[in-house]
Tab-separated table of C-alpha atoms and ligand atoms in Angstrom:
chain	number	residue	atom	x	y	z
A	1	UNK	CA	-17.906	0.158	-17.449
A	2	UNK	CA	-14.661	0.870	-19.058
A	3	UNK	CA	-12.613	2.389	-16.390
A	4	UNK	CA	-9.822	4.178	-19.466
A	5	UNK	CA	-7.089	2.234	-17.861
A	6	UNK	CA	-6.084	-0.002	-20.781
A	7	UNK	CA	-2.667	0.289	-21.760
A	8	UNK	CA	-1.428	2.449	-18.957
A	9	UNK	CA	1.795	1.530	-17.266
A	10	UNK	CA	1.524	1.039	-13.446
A	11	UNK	CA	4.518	0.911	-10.783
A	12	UNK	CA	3.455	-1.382	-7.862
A	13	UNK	CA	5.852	-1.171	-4.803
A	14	UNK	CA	5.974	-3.840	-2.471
A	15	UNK	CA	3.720	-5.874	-5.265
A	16	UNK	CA	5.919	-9.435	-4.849
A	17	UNK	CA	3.009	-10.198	-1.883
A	18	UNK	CA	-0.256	-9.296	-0.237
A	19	UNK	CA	-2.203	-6.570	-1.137
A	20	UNK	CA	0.580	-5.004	-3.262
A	21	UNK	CA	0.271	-8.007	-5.308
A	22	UNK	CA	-3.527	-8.382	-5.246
A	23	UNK	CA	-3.677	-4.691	-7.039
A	24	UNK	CA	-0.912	-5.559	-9.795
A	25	UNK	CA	-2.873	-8.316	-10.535
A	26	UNK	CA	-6.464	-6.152	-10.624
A	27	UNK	CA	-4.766	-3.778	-13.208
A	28	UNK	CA	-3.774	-6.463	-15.207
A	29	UNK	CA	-7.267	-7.663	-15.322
A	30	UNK	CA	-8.084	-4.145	-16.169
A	31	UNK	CA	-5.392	-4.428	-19.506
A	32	UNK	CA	-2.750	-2.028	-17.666
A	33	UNK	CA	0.730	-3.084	-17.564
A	34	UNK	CA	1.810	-3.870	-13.878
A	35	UNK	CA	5.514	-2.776	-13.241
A	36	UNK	CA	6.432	-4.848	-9.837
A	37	UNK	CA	9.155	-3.348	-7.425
A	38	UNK	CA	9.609	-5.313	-4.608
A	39	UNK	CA	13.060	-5.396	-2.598
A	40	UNK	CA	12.279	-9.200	-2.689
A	41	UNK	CA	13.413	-10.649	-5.681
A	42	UNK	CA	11.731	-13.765	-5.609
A	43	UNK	CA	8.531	-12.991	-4.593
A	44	UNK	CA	8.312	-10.078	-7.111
A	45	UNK	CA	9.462	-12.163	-10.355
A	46	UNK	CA	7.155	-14.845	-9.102
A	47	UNK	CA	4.237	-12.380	-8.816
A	48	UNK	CA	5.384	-10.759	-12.102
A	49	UNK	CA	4.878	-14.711	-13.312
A	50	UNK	CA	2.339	-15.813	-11.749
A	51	UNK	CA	0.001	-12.640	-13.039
A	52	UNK	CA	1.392	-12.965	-16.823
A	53	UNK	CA	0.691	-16.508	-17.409
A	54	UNK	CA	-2.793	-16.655	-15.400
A	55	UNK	CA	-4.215	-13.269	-17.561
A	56	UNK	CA	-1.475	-14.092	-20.293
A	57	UNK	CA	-0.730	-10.319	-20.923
A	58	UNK	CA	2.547	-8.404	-20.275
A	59	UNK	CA	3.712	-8.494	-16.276
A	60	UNK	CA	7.313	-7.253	-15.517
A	61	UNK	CA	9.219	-7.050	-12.106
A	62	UNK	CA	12.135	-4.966	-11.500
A	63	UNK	CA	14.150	-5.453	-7.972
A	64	UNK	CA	13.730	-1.926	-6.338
A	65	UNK	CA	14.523	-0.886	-2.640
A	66	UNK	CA	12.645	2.345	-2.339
A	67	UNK	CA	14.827	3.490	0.654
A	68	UNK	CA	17.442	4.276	-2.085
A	69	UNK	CA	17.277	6.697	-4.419
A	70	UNK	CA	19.540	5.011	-6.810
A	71	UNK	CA	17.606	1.848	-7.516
A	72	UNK	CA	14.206	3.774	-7.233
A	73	UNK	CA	16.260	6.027	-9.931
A	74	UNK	CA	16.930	2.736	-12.112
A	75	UNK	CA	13.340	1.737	-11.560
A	76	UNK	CA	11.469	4.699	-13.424
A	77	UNK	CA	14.457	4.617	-16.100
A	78	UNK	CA	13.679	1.053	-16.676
A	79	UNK	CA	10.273	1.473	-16.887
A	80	UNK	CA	10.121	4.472	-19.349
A	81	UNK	CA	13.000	2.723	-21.622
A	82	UNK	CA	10.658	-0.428	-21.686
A	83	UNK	CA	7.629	1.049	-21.748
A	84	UNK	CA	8.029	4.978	-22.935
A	85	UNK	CA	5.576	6.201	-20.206
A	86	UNK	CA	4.715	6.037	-16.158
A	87	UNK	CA	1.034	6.659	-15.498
A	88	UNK	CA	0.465	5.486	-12.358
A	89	UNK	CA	2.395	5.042	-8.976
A	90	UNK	CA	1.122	2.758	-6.338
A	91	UNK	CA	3.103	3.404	-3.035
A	92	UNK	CA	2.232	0.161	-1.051
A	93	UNK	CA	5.428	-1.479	0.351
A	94	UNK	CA	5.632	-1.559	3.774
A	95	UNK	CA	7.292	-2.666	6.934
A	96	UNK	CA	5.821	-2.754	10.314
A	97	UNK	CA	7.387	-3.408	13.925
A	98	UNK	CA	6.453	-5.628	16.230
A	99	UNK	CA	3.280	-4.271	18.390
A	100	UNK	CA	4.711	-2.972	21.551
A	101	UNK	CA	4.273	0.587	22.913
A	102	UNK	CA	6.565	3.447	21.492
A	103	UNK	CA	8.132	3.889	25.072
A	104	UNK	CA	9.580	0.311	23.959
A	105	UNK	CA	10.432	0.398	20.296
A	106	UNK	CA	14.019	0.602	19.496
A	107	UNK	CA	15.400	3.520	17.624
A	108	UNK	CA	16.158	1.000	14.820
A	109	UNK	CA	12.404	0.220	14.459
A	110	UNK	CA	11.282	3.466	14.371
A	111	UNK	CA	13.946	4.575	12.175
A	112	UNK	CA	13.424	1.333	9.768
A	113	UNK	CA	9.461	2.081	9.343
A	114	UNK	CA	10.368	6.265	8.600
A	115	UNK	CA	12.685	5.187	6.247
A	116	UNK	CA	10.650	2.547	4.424
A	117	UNK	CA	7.110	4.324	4.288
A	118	UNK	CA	7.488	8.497	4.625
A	119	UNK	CA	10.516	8.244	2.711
A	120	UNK	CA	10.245	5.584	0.380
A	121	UNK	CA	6.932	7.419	-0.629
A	122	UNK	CA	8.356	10.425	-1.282
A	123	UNK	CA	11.393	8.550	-3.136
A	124	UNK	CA	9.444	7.319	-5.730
A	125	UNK	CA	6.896	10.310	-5.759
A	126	UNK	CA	9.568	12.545	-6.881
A	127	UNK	CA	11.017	10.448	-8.888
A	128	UNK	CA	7.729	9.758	-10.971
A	129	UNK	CA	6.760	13.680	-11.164
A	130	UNK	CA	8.905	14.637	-13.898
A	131	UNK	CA	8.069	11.900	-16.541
A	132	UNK	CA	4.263	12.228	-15.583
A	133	UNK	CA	4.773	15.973	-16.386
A	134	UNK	CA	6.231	15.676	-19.642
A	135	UNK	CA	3.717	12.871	-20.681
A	136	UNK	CA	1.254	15.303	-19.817
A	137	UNK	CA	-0.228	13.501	-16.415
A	138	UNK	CA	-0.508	11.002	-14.119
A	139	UNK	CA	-1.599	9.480	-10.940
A	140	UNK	CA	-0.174	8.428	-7.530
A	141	UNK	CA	-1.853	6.184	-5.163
A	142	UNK	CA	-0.147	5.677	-1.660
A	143	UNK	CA	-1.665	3.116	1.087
A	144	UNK	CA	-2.028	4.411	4.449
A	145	UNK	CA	-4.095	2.865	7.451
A	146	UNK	CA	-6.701	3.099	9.535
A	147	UNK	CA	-4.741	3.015	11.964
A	148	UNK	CA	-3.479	6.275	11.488
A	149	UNK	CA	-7.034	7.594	11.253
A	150	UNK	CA	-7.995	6.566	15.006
A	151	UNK	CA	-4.634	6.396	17.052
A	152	UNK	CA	-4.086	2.553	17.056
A	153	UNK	CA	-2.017	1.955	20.064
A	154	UNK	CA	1.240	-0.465	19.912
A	155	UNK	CA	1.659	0.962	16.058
A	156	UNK	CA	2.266	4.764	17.118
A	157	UNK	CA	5.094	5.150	15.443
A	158	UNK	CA	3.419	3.241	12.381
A	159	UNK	CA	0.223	5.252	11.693
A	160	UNK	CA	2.333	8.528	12.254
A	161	UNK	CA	4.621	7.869	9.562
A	162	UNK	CA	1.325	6.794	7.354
A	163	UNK	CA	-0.312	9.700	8.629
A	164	UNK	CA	2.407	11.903	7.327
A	165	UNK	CA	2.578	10.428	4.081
A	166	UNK	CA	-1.666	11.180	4.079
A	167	UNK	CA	-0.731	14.859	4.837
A	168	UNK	CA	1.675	15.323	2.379
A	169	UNK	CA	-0.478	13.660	0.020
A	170	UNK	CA	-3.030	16.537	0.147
A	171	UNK	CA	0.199	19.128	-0.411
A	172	UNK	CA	1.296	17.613	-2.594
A	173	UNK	CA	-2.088	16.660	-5.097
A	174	UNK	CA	-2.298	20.699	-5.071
A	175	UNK	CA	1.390	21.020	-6.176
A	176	UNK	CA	1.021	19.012	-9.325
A	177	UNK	CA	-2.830	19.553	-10.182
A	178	UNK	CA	-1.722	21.673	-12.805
A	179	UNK	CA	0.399	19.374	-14.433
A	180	UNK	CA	-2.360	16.784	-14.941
A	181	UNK	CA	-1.437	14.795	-12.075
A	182	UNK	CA	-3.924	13.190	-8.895
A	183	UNK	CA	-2.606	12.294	-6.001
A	184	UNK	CA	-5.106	9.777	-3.166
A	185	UNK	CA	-4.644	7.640	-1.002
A	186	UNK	CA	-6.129	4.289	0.076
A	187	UNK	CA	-6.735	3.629	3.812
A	188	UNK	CA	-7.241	0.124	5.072
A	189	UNK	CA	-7.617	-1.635	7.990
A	190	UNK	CA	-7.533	-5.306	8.860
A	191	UNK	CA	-6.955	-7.230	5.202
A	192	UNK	CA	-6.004	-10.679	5.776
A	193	UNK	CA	-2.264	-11.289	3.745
A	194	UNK	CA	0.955	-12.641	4.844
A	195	UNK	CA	1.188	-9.420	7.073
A	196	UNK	CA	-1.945	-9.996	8.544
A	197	UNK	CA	-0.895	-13.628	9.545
A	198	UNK	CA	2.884	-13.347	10.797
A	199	UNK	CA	1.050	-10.308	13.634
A	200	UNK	CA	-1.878	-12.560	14.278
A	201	UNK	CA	0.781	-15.850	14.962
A	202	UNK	CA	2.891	-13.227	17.164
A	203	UNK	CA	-0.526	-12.784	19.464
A	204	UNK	CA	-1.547	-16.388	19.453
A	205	UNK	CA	1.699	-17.350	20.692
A	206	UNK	CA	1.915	-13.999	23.456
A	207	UNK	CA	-1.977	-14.772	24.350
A	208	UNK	CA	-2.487	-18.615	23.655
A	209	UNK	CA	-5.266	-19.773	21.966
A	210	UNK	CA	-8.535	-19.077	24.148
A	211	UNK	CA	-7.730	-15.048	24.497
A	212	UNK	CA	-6.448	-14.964	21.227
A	213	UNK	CA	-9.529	-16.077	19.718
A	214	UNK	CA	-11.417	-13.731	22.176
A	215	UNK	CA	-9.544	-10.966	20.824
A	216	UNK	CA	-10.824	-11.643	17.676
A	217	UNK	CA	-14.190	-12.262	17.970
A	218	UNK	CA	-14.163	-8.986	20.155
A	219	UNK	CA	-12.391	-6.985	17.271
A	220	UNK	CA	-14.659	-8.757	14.072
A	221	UNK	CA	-17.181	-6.542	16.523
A	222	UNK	CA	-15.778	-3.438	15.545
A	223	UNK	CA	-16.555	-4.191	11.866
A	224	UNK	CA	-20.481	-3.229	10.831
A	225	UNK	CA	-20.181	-5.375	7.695
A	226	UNK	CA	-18.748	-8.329	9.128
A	227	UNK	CA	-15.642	-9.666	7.571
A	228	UNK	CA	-11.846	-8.604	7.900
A	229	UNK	CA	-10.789	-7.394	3.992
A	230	UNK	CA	-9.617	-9.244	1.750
A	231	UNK	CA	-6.589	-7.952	-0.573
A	232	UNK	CA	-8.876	-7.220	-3.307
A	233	UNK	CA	-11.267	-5.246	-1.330
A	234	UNK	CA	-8.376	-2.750	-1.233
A	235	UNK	CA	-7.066	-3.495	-4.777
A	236	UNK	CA	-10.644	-2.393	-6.152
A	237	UNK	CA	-10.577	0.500	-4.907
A	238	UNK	CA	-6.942	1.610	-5.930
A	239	UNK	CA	-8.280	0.741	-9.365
A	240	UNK	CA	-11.130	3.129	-9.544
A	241	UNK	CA	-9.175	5.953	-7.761
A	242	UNK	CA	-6.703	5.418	-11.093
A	243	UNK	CA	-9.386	5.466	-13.394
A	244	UNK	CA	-10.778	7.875	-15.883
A	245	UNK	CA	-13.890	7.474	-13.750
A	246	UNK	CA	-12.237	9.211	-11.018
A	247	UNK	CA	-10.518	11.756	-12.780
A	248	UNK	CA	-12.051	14.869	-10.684
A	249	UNK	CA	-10.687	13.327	-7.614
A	250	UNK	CA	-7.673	14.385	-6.028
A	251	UNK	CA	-6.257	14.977	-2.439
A	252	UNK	CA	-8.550	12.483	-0.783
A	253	UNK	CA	-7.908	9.260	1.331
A	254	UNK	CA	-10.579	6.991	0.863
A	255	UNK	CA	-11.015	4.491	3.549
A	256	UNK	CA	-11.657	0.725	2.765
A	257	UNK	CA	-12.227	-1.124	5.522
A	258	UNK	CA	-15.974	-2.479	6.442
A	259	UNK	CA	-16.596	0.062	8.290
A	260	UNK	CA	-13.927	-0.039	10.449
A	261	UNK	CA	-13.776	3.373	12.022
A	262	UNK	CA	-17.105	5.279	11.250
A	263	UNK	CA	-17.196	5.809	15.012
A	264	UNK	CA	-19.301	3.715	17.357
A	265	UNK	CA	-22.004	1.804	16.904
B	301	NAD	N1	-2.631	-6.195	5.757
B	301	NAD	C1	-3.287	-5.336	6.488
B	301	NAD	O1	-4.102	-5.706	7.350
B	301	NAD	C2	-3.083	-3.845	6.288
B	301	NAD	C3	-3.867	-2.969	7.045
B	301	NAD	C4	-3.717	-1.600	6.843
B	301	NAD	C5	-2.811	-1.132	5.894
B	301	NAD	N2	-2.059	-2.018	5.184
B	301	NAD	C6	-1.119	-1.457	4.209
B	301	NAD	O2	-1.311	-2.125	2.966
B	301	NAD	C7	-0.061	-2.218	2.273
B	301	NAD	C8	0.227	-3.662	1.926
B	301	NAD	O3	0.205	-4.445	3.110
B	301	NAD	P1	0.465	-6.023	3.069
B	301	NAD	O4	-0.295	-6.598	4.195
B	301	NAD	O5	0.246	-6.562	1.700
B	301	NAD	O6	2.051	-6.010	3.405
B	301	NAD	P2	3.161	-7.146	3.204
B	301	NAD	O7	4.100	-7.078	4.355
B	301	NAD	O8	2.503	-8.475	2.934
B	301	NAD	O9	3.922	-6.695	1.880
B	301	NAD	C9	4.803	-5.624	1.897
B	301	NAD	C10	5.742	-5.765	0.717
B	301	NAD	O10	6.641	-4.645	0.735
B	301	NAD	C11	7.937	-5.102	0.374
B	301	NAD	N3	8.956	-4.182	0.867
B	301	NAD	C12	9.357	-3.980	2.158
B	301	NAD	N4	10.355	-3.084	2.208
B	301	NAD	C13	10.579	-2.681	0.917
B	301	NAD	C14	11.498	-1.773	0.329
B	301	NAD	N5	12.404	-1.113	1.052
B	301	NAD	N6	11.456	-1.595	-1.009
B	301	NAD	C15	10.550	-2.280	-1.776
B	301	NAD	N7	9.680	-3.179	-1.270
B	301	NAD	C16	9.694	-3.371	0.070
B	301	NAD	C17	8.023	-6.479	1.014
B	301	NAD	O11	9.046	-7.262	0.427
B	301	NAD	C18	6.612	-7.031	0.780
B	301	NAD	O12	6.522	-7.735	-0.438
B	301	NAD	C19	0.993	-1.610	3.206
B	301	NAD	O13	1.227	-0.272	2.833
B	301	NAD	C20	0.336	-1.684	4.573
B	301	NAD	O14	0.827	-0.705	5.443
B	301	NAD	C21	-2.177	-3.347	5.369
């Protein structure tokens, strides 16, 4: 099936690892042009690498901290001067706090993960809404959680910020319908990446080994098909929600994630 993607020029934030890089690397497959913007410099020009010389097409990485306005400003003018257009946004970097209860997360934390995901979403959604006008559309992709869709305690503060950016999502799709632009979101829940690992280590070391791998056995429960995801599970997805094959979807959040949080079974 040709998914109409070929060509297209794709910002990836947080693509130097995990997921984020998983999906720059599923566009590429798909002949798009994955723009990386990681705050990391290394890992994004390695991913940038890494995805160019295994598919041997055109892979670029451009050091952006979507926090600040300026460099996500110097990332979209980049990106157009290279390439002449935007078409698709993927909001996917991230930070995440150590699991404890809100009643025990520091100001910084919560501060840190409101800065990084509700505003560095709507950072680089504003900043992409203008050129996707003008070219005549667009679409933007952001990556929630799950675990904003069923109250996950010890991440409060987490899936409300992700749940925010889901609700201004939906505002926001109906804001810019007009101008040719779609607006989703992709909701995940347990994908094993680097993220995945450093929380798992933190429990392991709180809950030594036995209860650890108790835990888990107890929580591979809560997933009908299985498994835990796997980056590409999620990348997938993102793909077909920027397709031409989705083109008469907008303000939705599609869940990936096993089954993870049908409800109880
Ligand atoms: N891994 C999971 O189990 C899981 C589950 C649910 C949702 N998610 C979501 O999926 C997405 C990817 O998760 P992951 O596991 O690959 O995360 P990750 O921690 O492995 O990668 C996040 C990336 O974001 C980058 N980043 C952090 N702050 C940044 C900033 N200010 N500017 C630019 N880049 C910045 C980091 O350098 C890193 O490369 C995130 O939005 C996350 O919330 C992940």
């Amino acid at each position: 099936m040709d998914l109409g993607i070929k060509g297209k020029v794709v910002i990836v934030t947080g693509a130097g690892r995990g997921i984020g890089r998983e999906i720059a690397r599923a566009f590429a497959e798909e002949g798009a042009i994955p723009v990386i913007a990681d705050i990391a410099r290394d890992s994004g020009e390695e991913a940038a690498g890494e995805i160019a010389t295994a598919l041997g097409v055109k892979a670029v990485a451009i050091q952006t901290d979507i926090t600040d306005r300026e460099s996500v400003k110097r990332l979209v003018e980049n990106t157009l001067s290279e390439f002449g257009r935007v078409d698709i946004l993927v909001n996917n970097a991230t930070v995440i706090a150590p699991a404890k209860f809100f009643k025990d997360e520091t100001w910084e934390e919560v501060d840190r993960e409101i800065s990084v995901i509700y505003q560095g979403c709507l950072n680089c959604m504003r900043a992409v809404i203008d050129p996707m006008t003008q070219q005549g559309g667009g679409c933007i992709i952001s990556i929630l959680t799950d675990a904003a869709r069923i109250g996950e305690p010890r991440m409060a503060n987490y899936g409300g910020v992700k749940g925010g950016v889901g609700a201004f999502s939906r505002a926001l799709a109906k804001e810019v319908a007009g101008d040719g632009i779609r607006v989703n979101c992709v909701s995940p829940s347990m994908a094993i990446t680097e993220l995945w690992k450093g929380r798992r280590e933190e429990e392991k070391t709180k809950l030594g080994e036995e209860k650890f791998q108790d835990l888990q056995r107890k929580r591979l429960k809560l997933y009908p098909l299985g498994r835990f995801g796997e980056p590409r599970d999620i990348a997938d997805a993102v793909v077909f929600l920027a397709s031409e094959r989705a083109s008469w979807i907008t303000g939705q959040t599609l869940s990936v994630n096993g089954g993870y949080a049908i409800g109880p079974w």
